Amino acid sequence: MARESGVRFTESGLPMEPVYGPDVLGGWDPAEKLGEPGAFPFTRGVYPSMYTGRPWTMRQYAGFGTAVESNARYKQLIANGTMGLSVAFDLPTQMGHDSDAPIASGEVGKVGVAIDSIDDMLVLFDGIPLDKVSTSMTINAPAALLLLMYQLVGEEQGVPADRITGTIQNDVLKEYIARGTYIFPPKPSLRLIADIFKYCKAEIPKWNTISISGYHMAEAGASPAQEIAFTLADGIEYVRTAVAAGMDVDDFAPRLSFFFVSRTTILEEVAKFRAARRIWARVMRDEFGAKNPKSWMLRFHTQTAGVQLTAQQPEVNLVRVAVQGLAAVLGGTQSLHTNSFDEAIALPTDKSARLALRTQQVLAYETDVTATVDPFAGSYVVEKMTDDVEAAAALLMTKVEDMGGAVNAIERGFQKSEIERSAYRIAQETDSGERVVVGVNRFQLDAEEPYEPLRVDPAIEAQQAERLAKLRAERDQAAVDAALAALKKAAEGTDNVLYPMKDALRARATVGEVCNALREVWGTYVPSDTF
């Protein structure tokens, strides 16, 4: 947190007063303005009882190497008390490439699990009943493929599609802004998302069709105000796309969810979550005319801030993660992933992943934060900061709207430029020592203690290539070719592409083959830095 002439400022650059009272709120009593938990505009939480009835869903983001290795990790997490799985995919999978593609060389299994076909997906969830476990999948451009493969695994297990639950991230707009794992240009990408909305309404009604993500923008340097502004602006774009495709807003809006970061600055993070709920409720009710109160609710998953973890003195990250997790809980998250303390060095070990989960369990079962709904309600500082963050975010959202919406602003490079400015400010403050990072620019050790990280076996790439060769030799190639041709025909027209895509995946077409078929029709995105 920065200081200037004795005045402290929030991460969003807003001033913090040393003392707060009714005067900073314009004289109003917080209790008169807030409303009730579970009621519009949901400042105090989306459910009346929040955690007093049951805690948030405890998810642990995991996935590395092969499907066999990741399956073993998931079973360990479930045994340790995880309530929901969260799948990390490797970069080739995220970019729609097979493990044996030249472009995938050196990246197979490194930052997540390698999934090339339905065969890998069956192994990934072997022995994990999909009617009893909720699964979140961090996948964007190829989200439809992984969702359909998950449905096919359910069919193999005899689980009806209306009984599987979970979330696909499916948020490609933030990829253009901050992360870079895009495939297709914005227009066909939005068409694909609309097709997913329609498919899930008809086929997988309990599935959360998108997790609109500010987390990756925050990791790139976005301030809290920028994080919620640009995330909600993306959400507005997705809603407009679905409505333009002929869907009634109340048919899909209750299945929308969001994904935010939680930093160590507890007060502003709590204010950020409260402000985001309030803005979204008003947008959905007043601008889109949603009638169902569930359409007004901003439900969100939170992950503690990976960007704030340090390789220096990594055990200190245990403290950071506990503080960040507490901020998410006090802010009213619906589910939470707590990072492992060693993630600034490598993939987490079994022990560090277990410790991360135990952090959530201590918060849920050993503290009293779950005993009452919205513990900070009526706090002068939190209510003022909520107003300030909301105003700052609303100003940025207005700028996006003035450019014609999120896609037009992305094509002009607006969000990316704003985030880069914020990241540069943070770097300057850290380098100067104005922003303290324990163990990095203050309280350093003369020599770091040795730490042995988890390493991914490079032989995995060859193993995946062998599996792909075997798959291609054994499958009915004519059936694959016919299914891919049907997929391209649907992509060229207006039919929902998920139905022929599912047929292709069932015929054992690979992730790369399906994505290449769409690349042939839709092309690939080339970023612009024109702003």
Short mmCIF file of C-alpha atoms in Angstrom, two decimals:
data_model
loop_
_atom_site.label_atom_id
_atom_site.label_comp_id
_atom_site.label_asym_id
_atom_site.label_seq_id
_atom_site.Cartn_x
_atom_site.Cartn_y
_atom_site.Cartn_z
CA MET A 1 0.00 0.00 0.00
CA ALA A 2 1.40 3.36 -1.03
CA ARG A 3 1.91 6.46 1.11
CA GLU A 4 2.21 10.09 0.05
CA SER A 5 3.07 12.90 2.50
CA GLY A 6 1.72 10.83 5.37
CA VAL A 7 -1.55 9.96 3.58
CA ARG A 8 -2.18 6.32 2.75
CA PHE A 9 -3.83 5.25 -0.47
CA THR A 10 -5.66 2.07 -1.42
CA GLU A 11 -4.57 -0.26 -4.21
CA SER A 12 -6.99 1.64 -6.47
CA GLY A 13 -5.25 4.92 -5.61
CA LEU A 14 -8.10 6.17 -3.41
CA PRO A 15 -7.21 8.06 -0.20
CA MET A 16 -7.68 6.39 3.19
CA GLU A 17 -8.62 8.56 6.13
CA PRO A 18 -7.04 7.84 9.52
CA VAL A 19 -10.48 8.01 11.18
CA TYR A 20 -13.94 7.37 9.72
CA GLY A 21 -17.28 8.46 11.11
CA PRO A 22 -20.76 9.45 9.89
CA ASP A 23 -19.39 12.64 8.35
CA VAL A 24 -17.51 10.74 5.59
CA LEU A 25 -20.78 9.08 4.57
CA GLY A 26 -22.58 12.36 4.10
CA GLY A 27 -24.34 11.96 7.41
CA TRP A 28 -26.35 8.86 6.53
CA ASP A 29 -26.58 5.91 8.86
CA PRO A 30 -25.13 2.79 7.17
CA ALA A 31 -27.88 0.61 8.60
CA GLU A 32 -30.52 2.67 6.80
CA LYS A 33 -28.91 2.30 3.37
CA LEU A 34 -27.63 -1.25 3.30
CA GLY A 35 -30.72 -3.39 3.08
CA GLU A 36 -30.76 -7.03 4.06
CA PRO A 37 -28.48 -9.94 3.09
CA GLY A 38 -29.90 -11.86 0.17
CA ALA A 39 -31.93 -8.88 -1.06
CA PHE A 40 -31.34 -6.30 -3.79
CA PRO A 41 -28.76 -4.85 -4.31
CA PHE A 42 -26.97 -7.66 -2.43
CA THR A 43 -24.32 -5.41 -0.89
CA ARG A 44 -24.42 -7.63 2.19
CA GLY A 45 -24.29 -10.93 0.31
CA VAL A 46 -26.34 -12.91 -2.19
CA TYR A 47 -27.90 -15.29 0.34
CA PRO A 48 -29.81 -14.39 3.52
CA SER A 49 -27.90 -16.82 5.74
CA MET A 50 -24.51 -16.77 3.95
CA TYR A 51 -22.09 -19.00 5.92
CA THR A 52 -24.25 -19.40 9.02
CA GLY A 53 -25.92 -22.38 7.35
CA ARG A 54 -22.95 -23.85 5.48
CA PRO A 55 -19.49 -22.57 4.58
CA TRP A 56 -18.35 -21.55 1.13
CA THR A 57 -17.33 -24.27 -1.34
CA MET A 58 -13.67 -25.11 -0.77
CA ARG A 59 -12.02 -25.71 -4.13
CA GLN A 60 -8.37 -26.42 -4.76
CA TYR A 61 -7.04 -25.58 -8.22
CA ALA A 62 -4.93 -28.53 -9.33
CA GLY A 63 -3.70 -30.29 -12.41
CA PHE A 64 -0.27 -31.21 -13.74
CA GLY A 65 1.47 -33.73 -15.92
CA THR A 66 -0.73 -36.57 -17.13
CA ALA A 67 -4.36 -37.33 -16.39
CA VAL A 68 -3.19 -40.24 -14.21
CA GLU A 69 -1.12 -37.95 -11.95
CA SER A 70 -3.85 -35.32 -11.70
CA ASN A 71 -6.49 -37.94 -10.95
CA ALA A 72 -4.38 -39.10 -7.99
CA ARG A 73 -4.08 -35.50 -6.71
CA TYR A 74 -7.85 -34.97 -6.99
CA LYS A 75 -8.54 -38.10 -4.97
CA GLN A 76 -6.12 -36.90 -2.28
CA LEU A 77 -7.84 -33.50 -2.15
CA ILE A 78 -11.27 -35.10 -1.86
CA ALA A 79 -10.00 -37.33 0.94
CA ASN A 80 -8.65 -34.23 2.71
CA GLY A 81 -12.02 -32.48 2.62
CA THR A 82 -12.17 -30.54 -0.65
CA MET A 83 -15.80 -29.85 -1.57
CA GLY A 84 -15.21 -29.18 -5.27
CA LEU A 85 -12.51 -29.81 -7.84
CA SER A 86 -10.87 -27.09 -9.92
CA VAL A 87 -8.97 -28.28 -12.98
CA ALA A 88 -5.82 -26.60 -14.29
CA PHE A 89 -5.02 -27.40 -17.93
CA ASP A 90 -1.63 -27.11 -19.57
CA LEU A 91 -0.95 -24.38 -22.13
CA PRO A 92 -1.32 -26.56 -25.25
CA THR A 93 -4.79 -27.62 -24.09
CA GLN A 94 -5.71 -24.02 -23.27
CA MET A 95 -4.60 -22.95 -26.76
CA GLY A 96 -6.34 -25.81 -28.57
CA HIS A 97 -3.22 -27.76 -29.58
CA ASP A 98 -2.47 -31.47 -29.23
CA SER A 99 0.50 -32.55 -27.15
CA ASP A 100 2.36 -33.79 -30.22
CA ALA A 101 1.97 -30.49 -32.13
CA PRO A 102 5.33 -28.74 -32.70
CA ILE A 103 4.02 -25.59 -31.01
CA ALA A 104 3.37 -27.59 -27.81
CA SER A 105 6.98 -28.67 -27.41
CA GLY A 106 8.29 -28.03 -23.90
CA GLU A 107 4.91 -27.07 -22.44
CA VAL A 108 3.10 -30.40 -22.12
CA GLY A 109 1.84 -30.93 -18.58
CA LYS A 110 3.79 -28.00 -17.20
CA VAL A 111 1.17 -25.57 -15.82
CA GLY A 112 -1.71 -28.01 -15.78
CA VAL A 113 -2.87 -31.39 -16.99
CA ALA A 114 -2.54 -32.37 -20.65
CA ILE A 115 -5.92 -33.30 -22.18
CA ASP A 116 -5.85 -34.33 -25.83
CA SER A 117 -9.00 -36.42 -26.18
CA ILE A 118 -11.93 -38.05 -24.44
CA ASP A 119 -9.54 -40.88 -23.51
CA ASP A 120 -7.55 -38.50 -21.29
CA MET A 121 -10.72 -37.04 -19.80
CA LEU A 122 -11.95 -40.50 -18.82
CA VAL A 123 -8.69 -41.14 -17.00
CA LEU A 124 -8.75 -37.71 -15.33
CA PHE A 125 -12.09 -38.45 -13.63
CA ASP A 126 -11.69 -42.19 -13.18
CA GLY A 127 -13.26 -43.20 -9.87
CA ILE A 128 -14.64 -39.70 -9.22
CA PRO A 129 -18.47 -39.71 -9.31
CA LEU A 130 -19.60 -36.69 -11.30
CA ASP A 131 -23.02 -36.67 -9.65
CA LYS A 132 -21.40 -36.07 -6.25
CA VAL A 133 -18.52 -33.68 -7.07
CA SER A 134 -18.79 -30.17 -8.50
CA THR A 135 -16.00 -29.36 -10.94
CA SER A 136 -14.68 -25.99 -12.07
CA MET A 137 -12.56 -25.97 -15.22
CA THR A 138 -10.23 -23.07 -15.94
CA ILE A 139 -10.48 -23.17 -19.70
CA ASN A 140 -11.53 -20.40 -22.06
CA ALA A 141 -11.19 -20.52 -25.85
CA PRO A 142 -11.71 -24.35 -25.97
CA ALA A 143 -14.20 -24.33 -23.05
CA ALA A 144 -16.93 -25.98 -25.13
CA LEU A 145 -14.71 -28.97 -25.84
CA LEU A 146 -13.83 -29.64 -22.21
CA LEU A 147 -17.44 -29.19 -21.12
CA LEU A 148 -18.63 -31.71 -23.70
CA MET A 149 -15.92 -34.18 -22.74
CA TYR A 150 -16.99 -33.82 -19.10
CA GLN A 151 -20.57 -34.56 -20.16
CA LEU A 152 -19.35 -37.61 -22.09
CA VAL A 153 -17.51 -38.85 -18.98
CA GLY A 154 -20.78 -38.46 -17.08
CA GLU A 155 -22.54 -40.54 -19.73
CA GLU A 156 -19.89 -43.25 -19.34
CA GLN A 157 -20.58 -43.22 -15.58
CA GLY A 158 -24.34 -43.34 -16.15
CA VAL A 159 -24.82 -39.84 -14.71
CA PRO A 160 -27.56 -37.84 -16.47
CA ALA A 161 -26.50 -34.43 -17.75
CA ASP A 162 -29.06 -32.71 -15.54
CA ARG A 163 -27.21 -34.01 -12.47
CA ILE A 164 -23.71 -32.79 -13.24
CA THR A 165 -22.68 -29.47 -11.73
CA GLY A 166 -19.73 -27.17 -12.11
CA THR A 167 -18.35 -24.23 -14.02
CA ILE A 168 -16.34 -23.52 -17.14
CA GLN A 169 -14.42 -20.26 -17.08
CA ASN A 170 -15.28 -19.62 -20.75
CA ASP A 171 -14.26 -15.94 -20.48
CA VAL A 172 -12.35 -15.18 -23.65
CA LEU A 173 -12.62 -11.39 -23.48
CA LYS A 174 -10.22 -11.19 -20.53
CA GLU A 175 -7.78 -13.29 -22.57
CA TYR A 176 -7.53 -10.45 -25.09
CA ILE A 177 -7.06 -7.99 -22.22
CA ALA A 178 -4.64 -9.67 -19.84
CA ARG A 179 -3.77 -13.32 -20.33
CA GLY A 180 -3.33 -14.26 -23.98
CA THR A 181 -4.72 -17.80 -24.31
CA TYR A 182 -7.14 -16.85 -27.06
CA ILE A 183 -7.68 -18.70 -30.34
CA PHE A 184 -10.43 -17.10 -32.44
CA PRO A 185 -11.29 -13.43 -33.07
CA PRO A 186 -13.82 -11.80 -30.72
CA LYS A 187 -16.92 -12.12 -32.91
CA PRO A 188 -16.85 -15.92 -33.41
CA SER A 189 -15.65 -16.33 -29.83
CA LEU A 190 -18.77 -14.56 -28.59
CA ARG A 191 -20.92 -16.64 -30.96
CA LEU A 192 -19.39 -19.78 -29.42
CA ILE A 193 -20.18 -18.53 -25.92
CA ALA A 194 -23.81 -17.87 -26.91
CA ASP A 195 -23.99 -21.42 -28.31
CA ILE A 196 -22.71 -22.72 -24.96
CA PHE A 197 -25.40 -20.76 -23.10
CA LYS A 198 -28.12 -22.23 -25.33
CA TYR A 199 -26.71 -25.75 -25.16
CA CYS A 200 -26.48 -25.77 -21.38
CA LYS A 201 -29.99 -24.41 -20.95
CA ALA A 202 -31.27 -27.33 -23.01
CA GLU A 203 -28.85 -30.10 -22.02
CA ILE A 204 -26.93 -29.31 -18.77
CA PRO A 205 -29.25 -27.01 -16.82
CA LYS A 206 -27.31 -26.94 -13.53
CA TRP A 207 -24.00 -25.99 -15.15
CA ASN A 208 -22.53 -22.51 -14.64
CA THR A 209 -21.86 -21.52 -18.22
CA ILE A 210 -19.25 -18.83 -17.66
CA SER A 211 -17.01 -17.51 -14.91
CA ILE A 212 -16.33 -13.91 -15.87
CA SER A 213 -12.85 -13.36 -14.57
CA GLY A 214 -11.09 -10.40 -13.06
CA TYR A 215 -8.46 -12.58 -11.42
CA HIS A 216 -6.11 -12.62 -14.39
CA MET A 217 -6.44 -8.87 -14.86
CA ALA A 218 -5.40 -8.43 -11.24
CA GLU A 219 -2.46 -10.76 -11.78
CA ALA A 220 -1.43 -8.55 -14.70
CA GLY A 221 -1.50 -5.49 -12.43
CA ALA A 222 -5.09 -4.22 -12.40
CA SER A 223 -6.17 -2.30 -9.33
CA PRO A 224 -9.30 -3.47 -7.45
CA ALA A 225 -11.40 -0.79 -9.16
CA GLN A 226 -10.04 -1.77 -12.59
CA GLU A 227 -10.55 -5.45 -11.81
CA ILE A 228 -14.27 -5.15 -11.17
CA ALA A 229 -14.86 -2.45 -13.79
CA PHE A 230 -13.37 -4.39 -16.68
CA THR A 231 -14.80 -7.70 -15.48
CA LEU A 232 -18.33 -6.34 -15.21
CA ALA A 233 -17.94 -4.61 -18.58
CA ASP A 234 -17.06 -8.01 -20.07
CA GLY A 235 -20.09 -9.47 -18.33
CA ILE A 236 -22.30 -6.84 -19.93
CA GLU A 237 -20.88 -7.77 -23.34
CA TYR A 238 -21.69 -11.45 -22.78
CA VAL A 239 -25.25 -10.64 -21.71
CA ARG A 240 -25.75 -8.45 -24.79
CA THR A 241 -24.41 -11.25 -27.01
CA ALA A 242 -26.82 -13.80 -25.57
CA VAL A 243 -29.79 -11.43 -25.80
CA ALA A 244 -28.87 -10.57 -29.40
CA ALA A 245 -28.80 -14.32 -30.13
CA GLY A 246 -32.45 -14.51 -29.12
CA MET A 247 -32.22 -15.64 -25.49
CA ASP A 248 -34.32 -14.13 -22.72
CA VAL A 249 -32.04 -12.64 -20.07
CA ASP A 250 -33.64 -14.66 -17.27
CA ASP A 251 -33.01 -17.89 -19.19
CA PHE A 252 -29.23 -17.67 -18.72
CA ALA A 253 -28.35 -14.91 -16.24
CA PRO A 254 -28.89 -17.06 -13.11
CA ARG A 255 -26.09 -19.37 -14.32
CA LEU A 256 -23.54 -16.56 -14.78
CA SER A 257 -20.74 -16.48 -12.22
CA PHE A 258 -17.63 -14.41 -11.62
CA PHE A 259 -14.04 -14.96 -10.52
CA PHE A 260 -12.04 -12.43 -8.54
CA VAL A 261 -8.70 -12.18 -6.76
CA SER A 262 -8.28 -11.56 -3.04
CA ARG A 263 -5.26 -9.51 -2.01
CA THR A 264 -3.69 -8.87 1.39
CA THR A 265 -5.40 -5.46 1.66
CA ILE A 266 -8.42 -6.77 3.56
CA LEU A 267 -10.52 -3.62 3.85
CA GLU A 268 -10.40 -2.65 0.19
CA GLU A 269 -10.98 -6.24 -0.93
CA VAL A 270 -14.12 -6.47 1.21
CA ALA A 271 -15.27 -3.13 -0.21
CA LYS A 272 -14.50 -4.32 -3.75
CA PHE A 273 -16.67 -7.42 -3.43
CA ARG A 274 -19.54 -5.42 -1.95
CA ALA A 275 -19.30 -2.77 -4.69
CA ALA A 276 -19.21 -5.41 -7.45
CA ARG A 277 -22.42 -7.04 -6.20
CA ARG A 278 -24.16 -3.69 -6.02
CA ILE A 279 -23.15 -2.59 -9.52
CA TRP A 280 -24.11 -5.90 -11.13
CA ALA A 281 -27.51 -6.04 -9.43
CA ARG A 282 -28.41 -2.61 -10.76
CA VAL A 283 -27.11 -3.36 -14.27
CA MET A 284 -29.09 -6.59 -14.55
CA ARG A 285 -32.32 -5.20 -13.12
CA ASP A 286 -32.32 -1.68 -14.49
CA GLU A 287 -30.42 -1.96 -17.81
CA PHE A 288 -31.32 -5.48 -18.95
CA GLY A 289 -34.73 -5.67 -17.31
CA ALA A 290 -34.13 -9.03 -15.65
CA LYS A 291 -37.13 -10.06 -13.56
CA ASN A 292 -35.73 -13.07 -11.70
CA PRO A 293 -33.86 -11.98 -8.54
CA LYS A 294 -31.34 -14.77 -9.23
CA SER A 295 -30.41 -12.89 -12.40
CA TRP A 296 -29.40 -9.90 -10.27
CA MET A 297 -27.07 -11.88 -8.03
CA LEU A 298 -23.33 -11.63 -8.57
CA ARG A 299 -22.10 -15.04 -7.41
CA PHE A 300 -18.34 -15.40 -7.45
CA HIS A 301 -15.38 -17.67 -6.85
CA THR A 302 -12.23 -16.22 -5.33
CA GLN A 303 -8.59 -17.21 -5.55
CA THR A 304 -5.94 -15.77 -3.30
CA ALA A 305 -3.42 -13.52 -5.05
CA GLY A 306 -0.74 -15.58 -6.76
CA VAL A 307 0.98 -12.38 -7.90
CA GLN A 308 1.62 -11.44 -4.26
CA LEU A 309 3.42 -14.70 -3.45
CA THR A 310 7.20 -14.49 -3.23
CA ALA A 311 9.95 -16.97 -4.01
CA GLN A 312 11.96 -15.36 -1.21
CA GLN A 313 11.11 -16.85 2.21
CA PRO A 314 8.22 -18.83 0.68
CA GLU A 315 6.86 -19.93 4.07
CA VAL A 316 5.76 -16.31 4.61
CA ASN A 317 3.24 -16.97 1.84
CA LEU A 318 1.30 -19.13 4.30
CA VAL A 319 0.53 -15.93 6.23
CA ARG A 320 -0.32 -14.00 3.07
CA VAL A 321 -2.70 -16.71 1.88
CA ALA A 322 -4.47 -16.87 5.25
CA VAL A 323 -4.99 -13.08 5.21
CA GLN A 324 -6.18 -13.13 1.60
CA GLY A 325 -8.54 -16.03 2.29
CA LEU A 326 -9.98 -14.13 5.26
CA ALA A 327 -10.59 -11.10 3.03
CA ALA A 328 -12.50 -13.26 0.53
CA VAL A 329 -14.66 -14.76 3.27
CA LEU A 330 -15.40 -11.40 4.88
CA GLY A 331 -16.29 -10.15 1.40
CA GLY A 332 -18.88 -12.90 0.89
CA THR A 333 -17.38 -15.27 -1.70
CA GLN A 334 -19.33 -18.37 -2.78
CA SER A 335 -16.25 -20.54 -3.28
CA LEU A 336 -12.55 -20.17 -2.58
CA HIS A 337 -9.19 -21.49 -3.70
CA THR A 338 -6.26 -20.80 -1.42
CA ASN A 339 -2.87 -20.86 -3.12
CA SER A 340 -0.09 -23.11 -1.89
CA PHE A 341 2.87 -21.35 -0.31
CA ASP A 342 5.37 -22.73 -2.83
CA GLU A 343 3.54 -21.69 -6.04
CA ALA A 344 5.98 -18.82 -6.66
CA ILE A 345 8.65 -21.50 -7.13
CA ALA A 346 6.93 -24.42 -8.84
CA LEU A 347 3.78 -26.54 -8.91
CA PRO A 348 2.58 -27.22 -5.35
CA THR A 349 3.62 -30.41 -3.59
CA ASP A 350 1.08 -32.70 -1.94
CA LYS A 351 1.94 -31.26 1.47
CA SER A 352 1.67 -27.61 0.43
CA ALA A 353 -1.66 -28.26 -1.36
CA ARG A 354 -2.97 -29.89 1.80
CA LEU A 355 -1.80 -26.94 3.91
CA ALA A 356 -3.62 -24.56 1.56
CA LEU A 357 -6.84 -26.50 2.05
CA ARG A 358 -6.29 -26.62 5.82
CA THR A 359 -6.09 -22.80 5.76
CA GLN A 360 -9.68 -22.66 4.53
CA GLN A 361 -10.78 -25.25 7.04
CA VAL A 362 -9.30 -23.23 9.92
CA LEU A 363 -11.15 -20.13 8.69
CA ALA A 364 -14.41 -22.07 8.40
CA TYR A 365 -14.30 -24.16 11.55
CA GLU A 366 -11.95 -22.49 14.06
CA THR A 367 -12.77 -18.78 13.66
CA ASP A 368 -16.07 -17.03 14.31
CA VAL A 369 -16.38 -15.32 10.92
CA THR A 370 -19.07 -17.82 9.86
CA ALA A 371 -21.20 -17.16 12.93
CA THR A 372 -22.79 -13.99 11.55
CA VAL A 373 -23.74 -12.64 8.15
CA ASP A 374 -21.62 -9.78 6.73
CA PRO A 375 -19.44 -8.94 9.78
CA PHE A 376 -18.32 -5.57 8.34
CA ALA A 377 -21.81 -4.20 7.62
CA GLY A 378 -22.15 -0.67 8.96
CA SER A 379 -18.42 -0.14 9.33
CA TYR A 380 -17.82 3.49 8.42
CA VAL A 381 -14.52 2.73 6.70
CA VAL A 382 -15.84 -0.24 4.70
CA GLU A 383 -19.03 1.55 3.65
CA LYS A 384 -17.07 4.63 2.51
CA MET A 385 -14.51 2.49 0.68
CA THR A 386 -17.36 0.56 -0.96
CA ASP A 387 -18.81 3.83 -2.25
CA ASP A 388 -15.37 4.99 -3.43
CA VAL A 389 -14.52 1.73 -5.24
CA GLU A 390 -17.98 1.66 -6.82
CA ALA A 391 -17.58 5.23 -8.09
CA ALA A 392 -14.09 4.56 -9.49
CA ALA A 393 -15.27 1.36 -11.20
CA ALA A 394 -18.38 3.07 -12.59
CA LEU A 395 -16.21 5.80 -14.15
CA LEU A 396 -14.08 3.18 -15.94
CA MET A 397 -17.17 1.29 -17.08
CA THR A 398 -18.56 4.53 -18.54
CA LYS A 399 -15.34 5.00 -20.52
CA VAL A 400 -15.70 1.46 -21.90
CA GLU A 401 -19.32 2.15 -22.84
CA ASP A 402 -18.35 5.41 -24.53
CA MET A 403 -16.02 3.39 -26.79
CA GLY A 404 -18.90 1.15 -27.81
CA GLY A 405 -18.53 -1.64 -25.25
CA ALA A 406 -15.92 -4.11 -24.08
CA VAL A 407 -15.00 -5.57 -27.48
CA ASN A 408 -14.46 -2.18 -29.11
CA ALA A 409 -12.43 -1.04 -26.10
CA ILE A 410 -10.35 -4.22 -26.29
CA GLU A 411 -9.66 -3.64 -29.99
CA ARG A 412 -8.46 -0.15 -29.11
CA GLY A 413 -6.25 -1.56 -26.35
CA PHE A 414 -7.93 0.52 -23.63
CA GLN A 415 -8.18 -2.03 -20.81
CA LYS A 416 -4.73 -3.43 -21.49
CA SER A 417 -3.20 0.05 -21.44
CA GLU A 418 -4.93 1.00 -18.18
CA ILE A 419 -3.78 -2.22 -16.50
CA GLU A 420 -0.22 -1.75 -17.71
CA ARG A 421 -0.15 1.73 -16.18
CA SER A 422 -1.32 0.30 -12.86
CA ALA A 423 1.27 -2.49 -13.00
CA TYR A 424 4.02 0.05 -13.70
CA ARG A 425 2.94 2.12 -10.71
CA ILE A 426 3.07 -0.94 -8.45
CA ALA A 427 6.53 -1.87 -9.77
CA GLN A 428 7.83 1.66 -9.15
CA GLU A 429 6.46 1.70 -5.60
CA THR A 430 8.03 -1.70 -4.89
CA ASP A 431 11.40 -0.74 -6.34
CA SER A 432 11.50 2.48 -4.33
CA GLY A 433 10.49 0.74 -1.10
CA GLU A 434 7.35 2.85 -0.81
CA ARG A 435 5.37 -0.40 -1.10
CA VAL A 436 6.71 -2.95 1.41
CA VAL A 437 7.01 -6.58 0.31
CA VAL A 438 8.24 -8.63 3.23
CA GLY A 439 11.33 -10.63 2.35
CA VAL A 440 11.81 -8.82 -0.97
CA ASN A 441 12.55 -5.17 -0.28
CA ARG A 442 12.47 -5.33 3.53
CA PHE A 443 13.23 -7.97 6.15
CA GLN A 444 15.39 -10.01 3.76
CA LEU A 445 17.57 -12.96 4.71
CA ASP A 446 21.26 -13.03 3.91
CA ALA A 447 20.82 -16.51 2.44
CA GLU A 448 17.63 -18.31 1.48
CA GLU A 449 16.95 -21.75 2.92
CA PRO A 450 16.95 -24.53 0.30
CA TYR A 451 13.60 -25.79 -0.92
CA GLU A 452 12.94 -28.80 -3.14
CA PRO A 453 10.04 -28.07 -5.52
CA LEU A 454 7.79 -30.49 -7.36
CA ARG A 455 9.04 -31.08 -10.91
CA VAL A 456 7.11 -32.37 -13.92
CA ASP A 457 8.75 -35.28 -15.72
CA PRO A 458 9.71 -34.12 -19.26
CA ALA A 459 8.99 -37.65 -20.49
CA ILE A 460 5.28 -36.79 -20.25
CA GLU A 461 5.43 -35.16 -23.69
CA ALA A 462 6.57 -38.39 -25.32
CA GLN A 463 3.99 -40.38 -23.37
CA GLN A 464 1.18 -38.13 -24.58
CA ALA A 465 2.44 -38.40 -28.15
CA GLU A 466 2.36 -42.20 -27.86
CA ARG A 467 -1.22 -42.07 -26.54
CA LEU A 468 -2.22 -39.87 -29.48
CA ALA A 469 -0.61 -42.19 -32.01
CA LYS A 470 -2.45 -45.15 -30.49
CA LEU A 471 -5.75 -43.25 -30.49
CA ARG A 472 -5.43 -42.28 -34.14
CA ALA A 473 -4.55 -45.85 -35.12
CA GLU A 474 -7.51 -47.39 -33.30
CA ARG A 475 -10.37 -44.94 -33.99
CA ASP A 476 -12.76 -44.90 -36.94
CA GLN A 477 -11.11 -42.18 -39.02
CA ALA A 478 -14.03 -41.92 -41.42
CA ALA A 479 -16.36 -41.17 -38.51
CA VAL A 480 -13.94 -38.52 -37.22
CA ASP A 481 -13.68 -36.89 -40.66
CA ALA A 482 -17.44 -36.84 -41.09
CA ALA A 483 -17.95 -35.32 -37.63
CA LEU A 484 -15.33 -32.62 -38.23
CA ALA A 485 -16.92 -31.79 -41.59
CA ALA A 486 -20.31 -31.40 -39.85
CA LEU A 487 -18.67 -29.14 -37.26
CA LYS A 488 -17.20 -26.87 -39.95
CA LYS A 489 -20.56 -26.68 -41.71
CA ALA A 490 -22.24 -25.57 -38.48
CA ALA A 491 -19.48 -23.01 -37.86
CA GLU A 492 -19.98 -21.58 -41.36
CA GLY A 493 -23.71 -21.19 -40.72
CA THR A 494 -25.81 -20.39 -37.68
CA ASP A 495 -26.45 -23.84 -36.16
CA ASN A 496 -25.27 -24.50 -32.62
CA VAL A 497 -21.74 -25.88 -32.98
CA LEU A 498 -21.78 -27.83 -29.72
CA TYR A 499 -23.90 -30.69 -31.09
CA PRO A 500 -21.55 -31.65 -33.97
CA MET A 501 -18.60 -30.87 -31.69
CA LYS A 502 -19.84 -33.44 -29.19
CA ASP A 503 -20.20 -36.01 -31.98
CA ALA A 504 -16.60 -35.35 -33.06
CA LEU A 505 -15.27 -35.73 -29.52
CA ARG A 506 -17.28 -38.91 -29.00
CA ALA A 507 -15.71 -40.27 -32.20
CA ARG A 508 -12.32 -39.53 -30.49
CA ALA A 509 -11.35 -36.45 -32.45
CA THR A 510 -8.62 -34.62 -30.56
CA VAL A 511 -8.69 -31.16 -29.01
CA GLY A 512 -6.28 -29.93 -31.67
CA GLU A 513 -8.31 -31.39 -34.55
CA VAL A 514 -11.55 -29.83 -33.33
CA CYS A 515 -9.94 -26.44 -32.76
CA ASN A 516 -8.15 -26.60 -36.13
CA ALA A 517 -11.48 -27.27 -37.84
CA LEU A 518 -12.84 -24.07 -36.28
CA ARG A 519 -9.64 -22.17 -37.10
CA GLU A 520 -10.21 -23.02 -40.77
CA VAL A 521 -13.61 -21.34 -40.64
CA TRP A 522 -13.16 -18.53 -38.09
CA GLY A 523 -9.46 -17.75 -38.33
CA THR A 524 -7.26 -16.75 -35.40
CA TYR A 525 -6.99 -13.55 -33.41
CA VAL A 526 -4.10 -11.15 -33.98
CA PRO A 527 -3.82 -8.56 -31.17
CA SER A 528 -3.67 -4.85 -31.80
CA ASP A 529 -1.78 -2.25 -29.74
CA THR A 530 -3.37 0.79 -31.30
CA PHE A 531 -4.64 2.60 -28.18
#
